[in-house]
mmCIF file of C-alpha atoms and ligand atoms in Angstrom:
data_model
loop_
_atom_site.group_PDB
_atom_site.id
_atom_site.type_symbol
_atom_site.label_atom_id
_atom_site.label_comp_id
_atom_site.label_asym_id
_atom_site.label_seq_id
_atom_site.Cartn_x
_atom_site.Cartn_y
_atom_site.Cartn_z
ATOM 1 C CA MET K 1 -5.871 -48.555 65.274
ATOM 2 C CA VAL K 2 -7.635 -49.845 68.230
ATOM 3 C CA GLY K 3 -6.303 -50.096 71.753
ATOM 4 C CA ALA K 4 -3.507 -47.452 71.664
ATOM 5 C CA GLY K 5 -0.152 -48.905 72.718
ATOM 6 C CA ALA K 6 -0.996 -52.402 72.279
ATOM 7 C CA ASN K 7 1.372 -52.693 69.124
ATOM 8 C CA HIS K 8 3.961 -49.943 68.808
ATOM 9 C CA GLY K 9 4.866 -51.507 65.295
ATOM 10 C CA ALA K 10 1.402 -50.916 63.942
ATOM 11 C CA ASP K 11 0.823 -47.767 65.830
ATOM 12 C CA MET K 12 3.849 -46.037 63.726
ATOM 13 C CA GLY K 13 2.115 -46.943 60.683
ATOM 14 C CA SER K 14 -1.227 -45.754 61.434
ATOM 15 C CA ALA K 15 -2.661 -43.399 59.193
ATOM 16 C CA PRO K 16 -2.452 -40.041 61.434
ATOM 17 C CA ALA K 17 1.077 -40.685 62.281
ATOM 18 C CA ILE K 18 2.217 -41.525 58.943
ATOM 19 C CA GLN K 19 0.218 -38.528 57.339
ATOM 20 C CA GLY K 20 1.926 -36.321 60.103
ATOM 21 C CA TYR K 21 5.130 -37.494 58.932
ATOM 22 C CA PHE K 22 4.779 -36.664 55.117
ATOM 23 C CA LYS K 23 3.215 -33.434 55.637
ATOM 24 C CA MET K 24 6.261 -32.092 57.159
ATOM 25 C CA ALA K 25 8.192 -32.612 54.028
ATOM 26 C CA LEU K 26 5.329 -30.597 52.014
ATOM 27 C CA GLU K 27 6.192 -26.997 51.048
ATOM 28 C CA ARG K 28 3.717 -24.292 49.631
ATOM 29 C CA THR K 29 4.632 -21.877 46.990
ATOM 30 C CA PHE K 30 2.578 -18.964 45.571
ATOM 31 C CA SER K 31 1.866 -18.988 41.554
ATOM 32 C CA ILE K 32 0.047 -16.579 39.047
ATOM 33 C CA ILE K 33 -1.180 -17.824 35.824
ATOM 34 C CA LYS K 34 -0.681 -14.169 34.131
ATOM 35 C CA PRO K 35 -2.897 -12.330 31.792
ATOM 36 C CA ASP K 36 -1.305 -13.596 28.492
ATOM 37 C CA ALA K 37 -2.100 -16.991 29.547
ATOM 38 C CA THR K 38 -5.862 -16.347 30.743
ATOM 39 C CA ARG K 39 -6.449 -14.530 27.659
ATOM 40 C CA ARG K 40 -5.500 -17.298 25.544
ATOM 41 C CA ASN K 41 -7.539 -19.885 27.952
ATOM 42 C CA LEU K 42 -4.522 -21.821 28.992
ATOM 43 C CA THR K 43 -5.226 -22.152 32.800
ATOM 44 C CA GLY K 44 -6.012 -25.682 32.484
ATOM 45 C CA LYS K 45 -3.022 -26.744 30.305
ATOM 46 C CA ILE K 46 -0.685 -24.953 32.821
ATOM 47 C CA ASN K 47 -2.378 -26.451 35.656
ATOM 48 C CA ALA K 48 -1.945 -29.748 33.880
ATOM 49 C CA LYS K 49 1.881 -29.204 33.817
ATOM 50 C CA PHE K 50 1.883 -28.378 37.624
ATOM 51 C CA GLU K 51 -0.233 -31.435 38.597
ATOM 52 C CA ASP K 52 1.936 -33.816 36.506
ATOM 53 C CA ALA K 53 5.166 -32.489 38.165
ATOM 54 C CA GLY K 54 3.352 -33.627 41.296
ATOM 55 C CA LEU K 55 2.339 -30.046 42.563
ATOM 56 C CA ARG K 56 -1.188 -30.060 43.989
ATOM 57 C CA VAL K 57 -3.720 -26.777 43.720
ATOM 58 C CA VAL K 58 -4.621 -26.100 47.266
ATOM 59 C CA ALA K 59 -6.009 -22.553 46.682
ATOM 60 C CA GLN K 60 -6.887 -21.094 43.499
ATOM 61 C CA LYS K 61 -8.971 -18.267 42.577
ATOM 62 C CA ARG K 62 -9.474 -15.831 39.461
ATOM 63 C CA ILE K 63 -8.984 -11.759 40.062
ATOM 64 C CA HIS K 64 -8.568 -8.839 38.373
ATOM 65 C CA MET K 65 -5.976 -6.799 39.956
ATOM 66 C CA THR K 66 -5.802 -3.162 39.818
ATOM 67 C CA LYS K 67 -2.247 -1.476 38.896
ATOM 68 C CA ALA K 68 -1.941 -0.290 42.565
ATOM 69 C CA GLN K 69 -2.302 -4.120 43.667
ATOM 70 C CA ALA K 70 0.098 -5.551 41.043
ATOM 71 C CA GLY K 71 2.564 -2.513 42.378
ATOM 72 C CA VAL K 72 2.617 -3.710 45.596
ATOM 73 C CA PHE K 73 3.036 -7.374 44.772
ATOM 74 C CA TYR K 74 6.087 -6.320 42.473
ATOM 75 C CA GLY K 75 7.170 -3.765 44.970
ATOM 76 C CA VAL K 76 10.591 -5.460 44.908
ATOM 77 C CA HIS K 77 10.939 -4.600 41.423
ATOM 78 C CA ALA K 78 9.890 -0.920 41.779
ATOM 79 C CA GLU K 79 13.607 0.407 40.645
ATOM 80 C CA ARG K 80 13.628 -1.728 37.627
ATOM 81 C CA PRO K 81 13.278 -0.220 33.957
ATOM 82 C CA PHE K 82 10.350 -2.887 33.464
ATOM 83 C CA TYR K 83 8.281 -2.186 36.677
ATOM 84 C CA ASP K 84 5.756 0.038 35.000
ATOM 85 C CA GLU K 85 5.155 -2.038 32.179
ATOM 86 C CA LEU K 86 5.016 -4.963 34.293
ATOM 87 C CA CYS K 87 2.320 -3.483 36.648
ATOM 88 C CA GLU K 88 0.325 -2.170 33.473
ATOM 89 C CA PHE K 89 0.742 -5.904 31.969
ATOM 90 C CA MET K 90 -0.302 -7.657 35.299
ATOM 91 C CA SER K 91 -3.298 -5.537 35.668
ATOM 92 C CA SER K 92 -4.362 -5.612 32.150
ATOM 93 C CA ALA K 93 -6.631 -8.677 32.393
ATOM 94 C CA PRO K 94 -7.654 -11.352 34.948
ATOM 95 C CA VAL K 95 -5.191 -13.571 36.576
ATOM 96 C CA VAL K 96 -5.477 -16.811 38.308
ATOM 97 C CA VAL K 97 -3.768 -16.776 42.079
ATOM 98 C CA GLN K 98 -3.010 -19.975 43.288
ATOM 99 C CA VAL K 99 -1.147 -21.870 46.124
ATOM 100 C CA LEU K 100 0.800 -24.885 45.071
ATOM 101 C CA GLU K 101 1.718 -27.600 47.436
ATOM 102 C CA GLY K 102 4.452 -30.517 47.111
ATOM 103 C CA GLU K 103 7.767 -31.820 48.106
ATOM 104 C CA ASN K 104 10.071 -28.897 47.324
ATOM 105 C CA ALA K 105 7.476 -27.018 45.769
ATOM 106 C CA ILE K 106 8.934 -23.738 45.428
ATOM 107 C CA ALA K 107 11.992 -25.148 43.336
ATOM 108 C CA LYS K 108 9.750 -27.611 41.575
ATOM 109 C CA ASN K 109 7.595 -24.863 40.493
ATOM 110 C CA ARG K 110 10.553 -22.841 39.228
ATOM 111 C CA GLU K 111 11.840 -25.847 37.190
ATOM 112 C CA VAL K 112 8.026 -26.519 35.651
ATOM 113 C CA MET K 113 7.695 -22.708 34.793
ATOM 114 C CA GLY K 114 11.270 -22.664 32.995
ATOM 115 C CA ALA K 115 13.567 -19.449 32.735
ATOM 116 C CA THR K 116 12.229 -15.745 32.785
ATOM 117 C CA ASN K 117 13.052 -15.295 29.079
ATOM 118 C CA PRO K 118 11.365 -17.771 27.011
ATOM 119 C CA ALA K 119 14.218 -17.898 24.691
ATOM 120 C CA ASP K 120 16.042 -19.622 27.398
ATOM 121 C CA ALA K 121 13.623 -21.949 28.739
ATOM 122 C CA ALA K 122 14.055 -25.367 28.762
ATOM 123 C CA PRO K 123 11.922 -27.441 26.400
ATOM 124 C CA GLY K 124 8.519 -28.697 28.029
ATOM 125 C CA THR K 125 8.530 -25.847 30.593
ATOM 126 C CA VAL K 126 5.357 -23.566 30.887
ATOM 127 C CA ARG K 127 7.347 -20.600 29.514
ATOM 128 C CA ALA K 128 9.096 -22.416 26.619
ATOM 129 C CA GLU K 129 5.553 -23.650 25.436
ATOM 130 C CA PHE K 130 3.482 -20.764 26.168
ATOM 131 C CA ALA K 131 5.022 -17.319 26.872
ATOM 132 C CA GLU K 132 5.063 -14.496 24.580
ATOM 133 C CA SER K 133 8.109 -12.625 25.487
ATOM 134 C CA VAL K 134 10.135 -11.772 28.606
ATOM 135 C CA GLY K 135 7.402 -9.699 30.083
ATOM 136 C CA GLU K 136 4.614 -11.473 29.116
ATOM 137 C CA ASN K 137 5.844 -14.812 30.115
ATOM 138 C CA SER K 138 2.636 -16.742 31.270
ATOM 139 C CA VAL K 139 3.417 -17.539 34.916
ATOM 140 C CA HIS K 140 4.843 -16.153 38.280
ATOM 141 C CA GLY K 141 6.461 -18.435 40.990
ATOM 142 C CA SER K 142 7.861 -17.589 44.490
ATOM 143 C CA ASP K 143 11.518 -17.744 44.577
ATOM 144 C CA ALA K 144 12.251 -18.721 48.128
ATOM 145 C CA PRO K 145 10.238 -19.626 51.274
ATOM 146 C CA GLU K 146 10.263 -16.129 52.880
ATOM 147 C CA THR K 147 8.421 -14.579 49.645
ATOM 148 C CA ALA K 148 6.190 -17.435 49.397
ATOM 149 C CA ALA K 149 4.784 -16.851 52.672
ATOM 150 C CA VAL K 150 4.228 -13.091 51.864
ATOM 151 C CA GLU K 151 3.000 -13.868 48.781
ATOM 152 C CA ILE K 152 0.495 -16.358 49.701
ATOM 153 C CA ALA K 153 -0.776 -14.135 52.557
ATOM 154 C CA TYR K 154 -1.139 -11.077 50.094
ATOM 155 C CA PHE K 155 -3.956 -12.800 48.267
ATOM 156 C CA PHE K 156 -5.225 -15.599 50.390
ATOM 157 C CA SER K 157 -6.411 -15.989 54.063
ATOM 158 C CA GLY K 158 -5.786 -19.198 56.015
ATOM 159 C CA ILE K 159 -9.280 -20.664 55.743
ATOM 160 C CA GLU K 160 -8.811 -20.684 52.025
ATOM 161 C CA LEU K 161 -5.981 -23.035 51.932
ATOM 162 C CA VAL K 162 -6.931 -26.514 51.765
ATOM 163 C CA GLY K 163 -4.273 -29.076 51.434
HETATM 164 O O1 CDP I 1 9.349 -13.927 37.236
HETATM 165 P P1 CDP I 1 10.684 -14.377 37.459
HETATM 166 O O2 CDP I 1 11.091 -14.662 38.872
HETATM 167 O O3 CDP I 1 11.342 -15.553 36.857
HETATM 168 O O4 CDP I 1 11.603 -12.988 37.280
HETATM 169 P P2 CDP I 1 11.891 -11.666 37.866
HETATM 170 O O5 CDP I 1 13.230 -11.435 37.674
HETATM 171 O O6 CDP I 1 11.410 -11.977 39.377
HETATM 172 O O7 CDP I 1 10.973 -10.901 37.008
HETATM 173 C C1 CDP I 1 9.761 -10.487 37.242
HETATM 174 C C2 CDP I 1 8.815 -10.380 36.209
HETATM 175 O O8 CDP I 1 9.285 -9.239 35.511
HETATM 176 C C3 CDP I 1 9.218 -11.220 35.049
HETATM 177 O O9 CDP I 1 8.578 -12.605 35.094
HETATM 178 C C4 CDP I 1 8.726 -10.609 33.889
HETATM 179 O O10 CDP I 1 7.268 -10.831 33.608
HETATM 180 C C5 CDP I 1 9.124 -9.393 34.146
HETATM 181 N N1 CDP I 1 10.314 -8.848 33.641
HETATM 182 C C6 CDP I 1 10.379 -8.073 32.537
HETATM 183 O O11 CDP I 1 9.559 -7.621 32.079
HETATM 184 N N2 CDP I 1 11.492 -7.720 31.921
HETATM 185 C C7 CDP I 1 12.718 -8.409 32.396
HETATM 186 N N3 CDP I 1 13.870 -7.888 31.739
HETATM 187 C C8 CDP I 1 12.883 -9.180 33.409
HETATM 188 C C9 CDP I 1 11.551 -9.290 34.171
HETATM 189 MG MG1 MG I 2 10.910 -13.429 40.600
#
């Protein structure tokens, strides 16, 4: 846009203004491709489902968590009977931690993931297609904006998030 203020109609549609507007509607969520999936080389197939649903991978790395790191991450479940087994599993092999961005990314990702128990997961979801059991269910996804923010900050610094 040359000559700012010369034409307000065109100004409204200029690239920075319109990008700023749409960015406001974007949300970020935290995702993990779990050990059962990395073991079976399913990272690409799972990412394809996210991308097909309009989610963008804006940060991603492969790590191998210690049991203690998994324990902190799943601290909210510390009193649940499956907690120890879950932390064992999450530290049993590498995982891919990632940040997904898109409109309503938190809810959309939960939709693409499917229900926690693959027996209840809708056809076409990641868990329906790939999960091995209720515990080894291929993916994690944040459940609310507050948890998404905490979970993203646990694994990524701001400079690693490239939207
Ligand atoms: O992952 P999601 O948010 O769908 O389920 P959750 O209730 O937050 O549980 C976290 C994780 O714990 C699940 O994804 C499973 O890996 C595990 N889990 C389990 O092993 N047995 C259960 N009965 C429930 C959950
Ligand atoms: Mg959960």
